[in-house]
PDB file of C-alpha atoms and ligand atoms in Angstrom:
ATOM      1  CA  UNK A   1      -8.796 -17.929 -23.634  1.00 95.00           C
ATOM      2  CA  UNK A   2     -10.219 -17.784 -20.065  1.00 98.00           C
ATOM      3  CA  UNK A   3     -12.183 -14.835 -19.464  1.00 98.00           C
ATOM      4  CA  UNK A   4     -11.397 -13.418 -15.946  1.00 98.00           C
ATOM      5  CA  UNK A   5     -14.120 -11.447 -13.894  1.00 98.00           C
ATOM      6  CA  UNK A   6     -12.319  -8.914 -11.483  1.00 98.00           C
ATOM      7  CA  UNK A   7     -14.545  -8.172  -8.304  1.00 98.00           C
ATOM      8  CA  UNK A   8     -13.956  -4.730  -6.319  1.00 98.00           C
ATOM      9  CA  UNK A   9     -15.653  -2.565  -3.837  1.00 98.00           C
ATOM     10  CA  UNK A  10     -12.917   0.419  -3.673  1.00 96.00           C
ATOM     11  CA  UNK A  11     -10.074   2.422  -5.232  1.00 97.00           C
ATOM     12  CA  UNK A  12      -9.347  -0.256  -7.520  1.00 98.00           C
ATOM     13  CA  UNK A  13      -5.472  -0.240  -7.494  1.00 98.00           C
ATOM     14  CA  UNK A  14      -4.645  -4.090  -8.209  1.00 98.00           C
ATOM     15  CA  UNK A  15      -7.556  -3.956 -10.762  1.00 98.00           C
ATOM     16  CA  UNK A  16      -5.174  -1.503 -12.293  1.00 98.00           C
ATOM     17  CA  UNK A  17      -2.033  -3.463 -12.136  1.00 98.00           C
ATOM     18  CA  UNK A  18      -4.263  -6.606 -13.906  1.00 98.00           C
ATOM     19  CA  UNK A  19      -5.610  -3.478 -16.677  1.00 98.00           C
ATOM     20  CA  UNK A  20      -1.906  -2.524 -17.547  1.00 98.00           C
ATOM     21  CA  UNK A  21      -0.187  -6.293 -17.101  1.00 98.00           C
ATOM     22  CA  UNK A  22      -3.333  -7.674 -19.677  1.00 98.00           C
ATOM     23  CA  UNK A  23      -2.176  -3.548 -21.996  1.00 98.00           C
ATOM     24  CA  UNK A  24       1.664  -5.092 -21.991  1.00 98.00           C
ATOM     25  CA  UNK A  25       0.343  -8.442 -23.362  1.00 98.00           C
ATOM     26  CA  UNK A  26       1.707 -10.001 -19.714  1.00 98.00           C
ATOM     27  CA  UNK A  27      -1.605 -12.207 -18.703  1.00 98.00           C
ATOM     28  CA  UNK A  28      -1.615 -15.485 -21.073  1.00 97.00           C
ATOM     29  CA  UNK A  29      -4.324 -17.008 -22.175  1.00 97.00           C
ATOM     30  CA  UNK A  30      -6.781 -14.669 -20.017  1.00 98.00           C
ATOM     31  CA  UNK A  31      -8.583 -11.658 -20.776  1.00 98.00           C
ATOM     32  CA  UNK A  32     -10.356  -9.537 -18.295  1.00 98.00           C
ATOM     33  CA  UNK A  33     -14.152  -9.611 -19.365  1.00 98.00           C
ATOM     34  CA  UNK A  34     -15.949  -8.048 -16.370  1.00 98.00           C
ATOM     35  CA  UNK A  35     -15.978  -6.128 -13.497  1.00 98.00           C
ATOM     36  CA  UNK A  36     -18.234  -6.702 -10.915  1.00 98.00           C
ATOM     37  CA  UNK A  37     -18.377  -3.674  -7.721  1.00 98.00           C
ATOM     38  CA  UNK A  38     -20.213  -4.071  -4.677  1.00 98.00           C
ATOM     39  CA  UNK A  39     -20.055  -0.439  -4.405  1.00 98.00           C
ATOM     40  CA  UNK A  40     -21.642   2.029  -7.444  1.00 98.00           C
ATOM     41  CA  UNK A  41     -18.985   4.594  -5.968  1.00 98.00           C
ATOM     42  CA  UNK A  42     -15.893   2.474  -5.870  1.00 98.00           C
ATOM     43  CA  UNK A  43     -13.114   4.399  -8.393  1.00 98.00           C
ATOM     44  CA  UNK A  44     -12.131   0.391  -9.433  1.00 98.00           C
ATOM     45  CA  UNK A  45     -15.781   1.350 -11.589  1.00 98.00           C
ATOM     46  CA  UNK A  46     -13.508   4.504 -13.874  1.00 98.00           C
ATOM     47  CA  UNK A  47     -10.604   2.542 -14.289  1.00 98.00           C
ATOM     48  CA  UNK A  48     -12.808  -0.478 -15.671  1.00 98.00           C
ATOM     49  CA  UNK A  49     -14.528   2.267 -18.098  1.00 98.00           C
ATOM     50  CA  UNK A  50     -11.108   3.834 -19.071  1.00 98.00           C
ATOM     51  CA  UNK A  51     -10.100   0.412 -19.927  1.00 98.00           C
ATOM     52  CA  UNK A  52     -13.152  -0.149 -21.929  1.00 98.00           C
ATOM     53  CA  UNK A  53     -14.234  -3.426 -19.835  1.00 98.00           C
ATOM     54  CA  UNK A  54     -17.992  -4.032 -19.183  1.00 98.00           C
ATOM     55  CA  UNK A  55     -18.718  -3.551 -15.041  1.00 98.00           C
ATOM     56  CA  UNK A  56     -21.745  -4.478 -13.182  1.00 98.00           C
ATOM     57  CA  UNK A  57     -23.035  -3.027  -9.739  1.00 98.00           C
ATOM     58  CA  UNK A  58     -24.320  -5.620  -7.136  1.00 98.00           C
ATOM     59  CA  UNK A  59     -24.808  -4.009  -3.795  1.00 97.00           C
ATOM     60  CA  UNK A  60     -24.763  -6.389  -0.750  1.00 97.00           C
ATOM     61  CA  UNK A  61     -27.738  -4.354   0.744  1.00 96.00           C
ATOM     62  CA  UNK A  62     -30.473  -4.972  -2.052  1.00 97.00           C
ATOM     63  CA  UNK A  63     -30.314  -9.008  -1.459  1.00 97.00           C
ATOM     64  CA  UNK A  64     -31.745 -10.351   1.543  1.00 96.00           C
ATOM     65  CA  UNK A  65     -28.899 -11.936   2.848  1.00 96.00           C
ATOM     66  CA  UNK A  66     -25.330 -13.310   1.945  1.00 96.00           C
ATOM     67  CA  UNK A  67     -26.994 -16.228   0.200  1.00 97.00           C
ATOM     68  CA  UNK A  68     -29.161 -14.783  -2.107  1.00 97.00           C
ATOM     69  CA  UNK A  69     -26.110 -12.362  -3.203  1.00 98.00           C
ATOM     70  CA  UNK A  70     -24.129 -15.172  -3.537  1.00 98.00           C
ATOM     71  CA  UNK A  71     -27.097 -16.885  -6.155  1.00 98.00           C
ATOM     72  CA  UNK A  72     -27.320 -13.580  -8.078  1.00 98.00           C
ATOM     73  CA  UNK A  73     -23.638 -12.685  -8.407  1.00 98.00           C
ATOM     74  CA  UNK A  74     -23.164 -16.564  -9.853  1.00 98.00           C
ATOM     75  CA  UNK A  75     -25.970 -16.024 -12.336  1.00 98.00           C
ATOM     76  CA  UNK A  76     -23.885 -12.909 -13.218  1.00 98.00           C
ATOM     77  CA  UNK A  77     -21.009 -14.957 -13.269  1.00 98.00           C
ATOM     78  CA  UNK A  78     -21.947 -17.615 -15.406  1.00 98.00           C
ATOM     79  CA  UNK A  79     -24.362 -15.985 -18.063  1.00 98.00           C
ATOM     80  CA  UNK A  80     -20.846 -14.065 -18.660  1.00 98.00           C
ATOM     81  CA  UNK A  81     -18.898 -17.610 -19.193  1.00 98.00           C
ATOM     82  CA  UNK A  82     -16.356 -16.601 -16.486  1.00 98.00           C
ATOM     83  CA  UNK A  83     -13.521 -18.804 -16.085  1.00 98.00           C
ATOM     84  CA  UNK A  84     -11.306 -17.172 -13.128  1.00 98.00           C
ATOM     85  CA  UNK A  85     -12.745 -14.873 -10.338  1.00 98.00           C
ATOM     86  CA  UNK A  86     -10.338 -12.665  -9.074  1.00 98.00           C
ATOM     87  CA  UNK A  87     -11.307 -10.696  -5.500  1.00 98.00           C
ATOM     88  CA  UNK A  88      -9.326  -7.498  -5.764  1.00 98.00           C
ATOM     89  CA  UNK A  89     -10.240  -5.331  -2.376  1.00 97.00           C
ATOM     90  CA  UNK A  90     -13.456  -7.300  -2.566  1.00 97.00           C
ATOM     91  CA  UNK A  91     -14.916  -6.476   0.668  1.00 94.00           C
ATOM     92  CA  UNK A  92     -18.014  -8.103   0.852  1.00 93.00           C
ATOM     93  CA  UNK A  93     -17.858 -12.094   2.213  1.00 87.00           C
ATOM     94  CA  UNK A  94     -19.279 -14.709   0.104  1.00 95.00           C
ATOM     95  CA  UNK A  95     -20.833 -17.391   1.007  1.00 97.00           C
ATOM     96  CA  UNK A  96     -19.586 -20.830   1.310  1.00 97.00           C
ATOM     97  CA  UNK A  97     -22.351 -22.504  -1.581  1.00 97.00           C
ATOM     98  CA  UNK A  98     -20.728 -19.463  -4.071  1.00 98.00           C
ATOM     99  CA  UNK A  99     -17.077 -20.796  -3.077  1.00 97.00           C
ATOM    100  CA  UNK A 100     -18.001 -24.398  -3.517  1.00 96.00           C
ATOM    101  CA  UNK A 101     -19.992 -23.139  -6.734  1.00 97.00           C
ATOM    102  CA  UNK A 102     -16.320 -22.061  -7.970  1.00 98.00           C
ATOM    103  CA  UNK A 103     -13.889 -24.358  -6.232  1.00 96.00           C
ATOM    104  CA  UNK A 104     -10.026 -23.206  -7.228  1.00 97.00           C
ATOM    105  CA  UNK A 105     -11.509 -20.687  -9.825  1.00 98.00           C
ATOM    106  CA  UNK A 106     -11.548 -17.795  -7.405  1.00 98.00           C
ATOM    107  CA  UNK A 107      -8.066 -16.338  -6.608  1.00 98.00           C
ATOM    108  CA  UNK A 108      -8.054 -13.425  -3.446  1.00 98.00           C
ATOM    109  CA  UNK A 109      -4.974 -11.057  -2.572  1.00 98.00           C
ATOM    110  CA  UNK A 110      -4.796 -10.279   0.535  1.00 98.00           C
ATOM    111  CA  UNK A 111      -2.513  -7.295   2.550  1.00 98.00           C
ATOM    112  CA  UNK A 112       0.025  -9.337   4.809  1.00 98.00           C
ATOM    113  CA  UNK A 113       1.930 -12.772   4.958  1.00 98.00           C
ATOM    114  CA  UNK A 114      -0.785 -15.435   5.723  1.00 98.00           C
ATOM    115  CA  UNK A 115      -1.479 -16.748   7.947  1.00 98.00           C
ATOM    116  CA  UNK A 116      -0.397 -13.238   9.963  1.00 98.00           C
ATOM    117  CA  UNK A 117      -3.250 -10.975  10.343  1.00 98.00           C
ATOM    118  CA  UNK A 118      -5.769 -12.123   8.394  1.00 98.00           C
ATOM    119  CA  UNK A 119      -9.562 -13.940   8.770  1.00 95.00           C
ATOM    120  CA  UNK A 120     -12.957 -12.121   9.890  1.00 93.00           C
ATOM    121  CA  UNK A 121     -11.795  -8.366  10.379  1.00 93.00           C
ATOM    122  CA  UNK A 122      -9.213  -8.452   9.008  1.00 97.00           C
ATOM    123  CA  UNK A 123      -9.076  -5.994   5.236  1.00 96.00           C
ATOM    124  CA  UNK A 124      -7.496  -3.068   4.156  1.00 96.00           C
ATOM    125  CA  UNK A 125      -5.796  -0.706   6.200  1.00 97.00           C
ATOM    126  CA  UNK A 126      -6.602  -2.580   9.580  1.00 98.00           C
ATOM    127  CA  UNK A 127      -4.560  -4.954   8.032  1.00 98.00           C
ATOM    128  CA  UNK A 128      -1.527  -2.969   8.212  1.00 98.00           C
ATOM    129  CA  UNK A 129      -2.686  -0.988  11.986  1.00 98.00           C
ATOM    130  CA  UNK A 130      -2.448  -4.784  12.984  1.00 98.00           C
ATOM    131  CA  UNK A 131       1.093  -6.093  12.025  1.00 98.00           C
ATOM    132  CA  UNK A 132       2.477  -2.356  13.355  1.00 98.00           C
ATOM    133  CA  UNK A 133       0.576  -2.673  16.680  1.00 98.00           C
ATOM    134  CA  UNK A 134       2.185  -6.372  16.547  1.00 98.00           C
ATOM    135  CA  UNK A 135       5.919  -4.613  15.862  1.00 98.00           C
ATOM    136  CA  UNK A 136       6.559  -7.007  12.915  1.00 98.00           C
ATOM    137  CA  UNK A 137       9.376  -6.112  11.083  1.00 98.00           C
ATOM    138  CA  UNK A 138       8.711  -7.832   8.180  1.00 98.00           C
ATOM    139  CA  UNK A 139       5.157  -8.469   6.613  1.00 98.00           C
ATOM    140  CA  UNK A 140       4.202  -8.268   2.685  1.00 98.00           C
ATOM    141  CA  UNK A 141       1.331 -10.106  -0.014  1.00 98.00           C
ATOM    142  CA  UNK A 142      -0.573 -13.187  -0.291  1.00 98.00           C
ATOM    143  CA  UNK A 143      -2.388 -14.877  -3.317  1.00 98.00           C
ATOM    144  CA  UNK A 144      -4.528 -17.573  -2.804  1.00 98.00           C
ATOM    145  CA  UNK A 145      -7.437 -19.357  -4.037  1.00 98.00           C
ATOM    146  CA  UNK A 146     -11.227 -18.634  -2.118  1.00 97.00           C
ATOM    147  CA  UNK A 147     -12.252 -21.647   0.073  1.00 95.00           C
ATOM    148  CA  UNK A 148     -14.879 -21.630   2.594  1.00 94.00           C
ATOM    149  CA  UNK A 149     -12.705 -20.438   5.193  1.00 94.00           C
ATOM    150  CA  UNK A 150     -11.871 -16.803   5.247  1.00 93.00           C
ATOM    151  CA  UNK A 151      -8.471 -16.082   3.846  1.00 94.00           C
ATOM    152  CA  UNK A 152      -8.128 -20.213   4.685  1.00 95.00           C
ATOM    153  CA  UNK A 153      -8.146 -21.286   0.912  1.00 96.00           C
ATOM    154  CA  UNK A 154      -4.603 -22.670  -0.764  1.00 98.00           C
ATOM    155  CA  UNK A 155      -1.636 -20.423  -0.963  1.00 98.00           C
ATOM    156  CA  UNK A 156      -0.391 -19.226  -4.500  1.00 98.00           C
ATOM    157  CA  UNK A 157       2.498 -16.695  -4.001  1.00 98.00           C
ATOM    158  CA  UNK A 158       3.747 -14.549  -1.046  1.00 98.00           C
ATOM    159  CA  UNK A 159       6.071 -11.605  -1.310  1.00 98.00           C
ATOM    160  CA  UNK A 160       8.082 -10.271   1.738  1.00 98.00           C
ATOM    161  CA  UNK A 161       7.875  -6.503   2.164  1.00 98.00           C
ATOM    162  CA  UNK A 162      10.063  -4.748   5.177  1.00 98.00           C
ATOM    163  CA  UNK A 163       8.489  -2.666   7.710  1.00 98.00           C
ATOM    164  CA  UNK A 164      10.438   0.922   8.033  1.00 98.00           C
ATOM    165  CA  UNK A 165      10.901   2.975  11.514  1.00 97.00           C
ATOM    166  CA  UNK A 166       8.047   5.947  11.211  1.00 97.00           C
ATOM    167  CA  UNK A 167       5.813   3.308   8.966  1.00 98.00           C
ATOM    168  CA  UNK A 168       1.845   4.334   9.515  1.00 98.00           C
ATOM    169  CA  UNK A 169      -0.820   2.353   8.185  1.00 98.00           C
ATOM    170  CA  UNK A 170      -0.676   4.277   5.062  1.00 98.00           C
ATOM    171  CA  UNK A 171       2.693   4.342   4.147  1.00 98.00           C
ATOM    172  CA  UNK A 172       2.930   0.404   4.991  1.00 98.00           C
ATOM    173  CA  UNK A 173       0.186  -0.164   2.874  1.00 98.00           C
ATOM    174  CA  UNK A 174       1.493   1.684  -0.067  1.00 98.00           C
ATOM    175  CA  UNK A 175       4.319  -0.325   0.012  1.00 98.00           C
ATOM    176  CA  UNK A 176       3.445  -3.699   0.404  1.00 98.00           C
ATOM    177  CA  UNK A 177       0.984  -2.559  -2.631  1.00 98.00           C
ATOM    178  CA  UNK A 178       3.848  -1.414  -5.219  1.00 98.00           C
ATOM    179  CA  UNK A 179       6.705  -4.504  -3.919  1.00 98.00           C
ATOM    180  CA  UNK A 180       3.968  -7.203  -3.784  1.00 98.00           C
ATOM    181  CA  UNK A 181       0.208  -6.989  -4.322  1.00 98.00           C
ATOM    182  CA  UNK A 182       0.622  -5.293  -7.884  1.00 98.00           C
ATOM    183  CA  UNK A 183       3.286  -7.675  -8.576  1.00 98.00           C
ATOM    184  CA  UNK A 184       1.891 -11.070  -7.627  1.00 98.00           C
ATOM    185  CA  UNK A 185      -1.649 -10.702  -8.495  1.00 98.00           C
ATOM    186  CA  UNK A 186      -0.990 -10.333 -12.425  1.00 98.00           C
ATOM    187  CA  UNK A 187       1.518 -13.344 -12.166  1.00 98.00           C
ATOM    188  CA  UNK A 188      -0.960 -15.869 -10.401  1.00 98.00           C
ATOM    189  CA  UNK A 189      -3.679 -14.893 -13.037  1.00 98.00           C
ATOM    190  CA  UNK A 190      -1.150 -15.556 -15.720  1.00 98.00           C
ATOM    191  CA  UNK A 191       0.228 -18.519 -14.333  1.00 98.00           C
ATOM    192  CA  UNK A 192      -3.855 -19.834 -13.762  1.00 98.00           C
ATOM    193  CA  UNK A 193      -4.583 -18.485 -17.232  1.00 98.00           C
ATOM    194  CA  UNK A 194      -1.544 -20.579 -18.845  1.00 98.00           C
ATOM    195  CA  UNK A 195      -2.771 -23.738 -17.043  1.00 98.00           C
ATOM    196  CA  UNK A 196       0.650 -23.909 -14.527  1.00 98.00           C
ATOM    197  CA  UNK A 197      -1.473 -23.812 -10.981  1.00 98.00           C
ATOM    198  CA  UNK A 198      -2.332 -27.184  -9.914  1.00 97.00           C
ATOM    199  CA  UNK A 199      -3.891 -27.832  -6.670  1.00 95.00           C
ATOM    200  CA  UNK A 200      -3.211 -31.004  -4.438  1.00 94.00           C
ATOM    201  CA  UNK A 201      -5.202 -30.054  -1.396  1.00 89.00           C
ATOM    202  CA  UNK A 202      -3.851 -27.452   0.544  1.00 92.00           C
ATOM    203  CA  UNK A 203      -0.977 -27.528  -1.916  1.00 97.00           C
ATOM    204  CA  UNK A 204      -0.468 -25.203  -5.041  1.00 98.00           C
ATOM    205  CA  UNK A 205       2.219 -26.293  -7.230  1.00 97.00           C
ATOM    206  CA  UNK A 206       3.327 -24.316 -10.212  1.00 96.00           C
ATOM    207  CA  UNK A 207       4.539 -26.146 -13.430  1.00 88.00           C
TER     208      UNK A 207
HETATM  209  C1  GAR B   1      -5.635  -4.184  -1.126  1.00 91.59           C
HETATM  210  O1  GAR B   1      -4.571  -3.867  -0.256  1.00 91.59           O
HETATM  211  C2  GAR B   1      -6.060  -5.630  -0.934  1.00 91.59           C
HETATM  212  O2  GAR B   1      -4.989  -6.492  -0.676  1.00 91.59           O
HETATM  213  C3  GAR B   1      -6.949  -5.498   0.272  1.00 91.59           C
HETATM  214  O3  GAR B   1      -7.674  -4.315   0.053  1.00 91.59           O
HETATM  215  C4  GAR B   1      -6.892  -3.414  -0.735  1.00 91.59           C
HETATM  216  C5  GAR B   1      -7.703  -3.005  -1.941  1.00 91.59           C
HETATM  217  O4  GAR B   1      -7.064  -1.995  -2.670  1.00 91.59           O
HETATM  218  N1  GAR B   1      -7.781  -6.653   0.410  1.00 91.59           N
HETATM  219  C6  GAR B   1      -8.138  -7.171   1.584  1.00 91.59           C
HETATM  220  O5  GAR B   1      -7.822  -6.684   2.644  1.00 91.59           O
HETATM  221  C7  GAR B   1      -8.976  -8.442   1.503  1.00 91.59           C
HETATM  222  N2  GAR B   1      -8.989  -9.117   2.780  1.00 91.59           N
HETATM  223  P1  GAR B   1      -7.431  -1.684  -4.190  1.00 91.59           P
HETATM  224  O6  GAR B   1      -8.939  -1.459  -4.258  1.00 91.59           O
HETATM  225  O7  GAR B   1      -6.674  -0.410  -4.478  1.00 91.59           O
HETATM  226  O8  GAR B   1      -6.975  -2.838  -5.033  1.00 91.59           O
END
């Protein structure tokens, strides 16, 4: 059984999705052990209670700097036995010796078809502004694993999601959340909890 650690920072919607995939017995071989929020207000923090599943604070502004997060949030990490770190609205950035530290053991889901809008700036809603200043007319989901370069690491899944006449941020947002983020998130931790990711460089194949 790999125990998953979920990390958050807001409203906590795709920790949801993994809460009520793990409730219908849909995530294999994985069980979601801890939470971890970068923000003691984040809602992701109720949801984990409700659930009954242990959460930690660990705010970005009591550590020096990104390094010495990164060092305390891998202690965390590993006195927990973690097996699969999940980034769901994580929105603080790690640093690169954390990401080595946990090399194709940290999956991310990130708000549009990568490698449209995303990198440095690019998170939540600003996300969305983005691909409808842009005029896309189709955007949607990514899951990938965490390398050192932001949103650079090895695609999992995508799921396309069409953009409506009269879409705002919000409404965009919502959408690609309920047609792909709350979809494909629980799948890749299944499919990494059943052992059917494999990674051959910049290559994830599923078995
Ligand atoms: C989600 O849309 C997620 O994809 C995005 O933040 C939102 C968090 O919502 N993540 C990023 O933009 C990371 N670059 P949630 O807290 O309700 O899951």
């Amino acid at each position: 059984m790999t125990k998953i650690a979920v990390l958050v920072s807001g409203g906590g919607t795709n920790l949801q999705a993994l809460i009520d995939a793990q409730q219908a017995g849909k995530i294999e071989n994985g069980q979601i052990s801890l939470v971890v929020s970068s923000n003691p207000k984040a809602y992701a923090l109720e949801r984990a209670a409700k659930a009954a599943i242990p959460s930690e604070v660990l705010r970005r502004r009591d550590f020096s700097d990104a390094e010495e997060y990164g060092k305390a949030l891998t202690a965390l990490l590993e006195n927990a036995d973690i097996g699969l770190i999940v980034l769901a609205g994580f929105m603080t950035v790690l640093p690169d010796s954390f990401c080595r530290h946990f090399e194709n053991r940290i999956i991310n889901v990130h708000p549009s078809l990568i490698p449209s809008f995303c990198g440095e700036g690019f998170y939540g809603l600003r996300v969305h502004e983005a691909a409808l200043a842009k005029g896309v007319k189709v955007t949607g989901a990514t899951v990938h694993f965490v390398s050192e370069v932001v949103d650079g690491g090895a695609i999992i899944a995508q799921k396309a999601v069409e953009v409506e006449d009269g879409d705002t941020p919000e409404t965009l947002q919502k959408r690609v959340m309920q047609n792909a983020e709350w979809i494909l998130l629980p799948q890749a931790v299944s499919d990494f909890c059943a052992g059917r990711l494999r990674v051959d460089g910049a290559i994830v194949h599923k078995n």
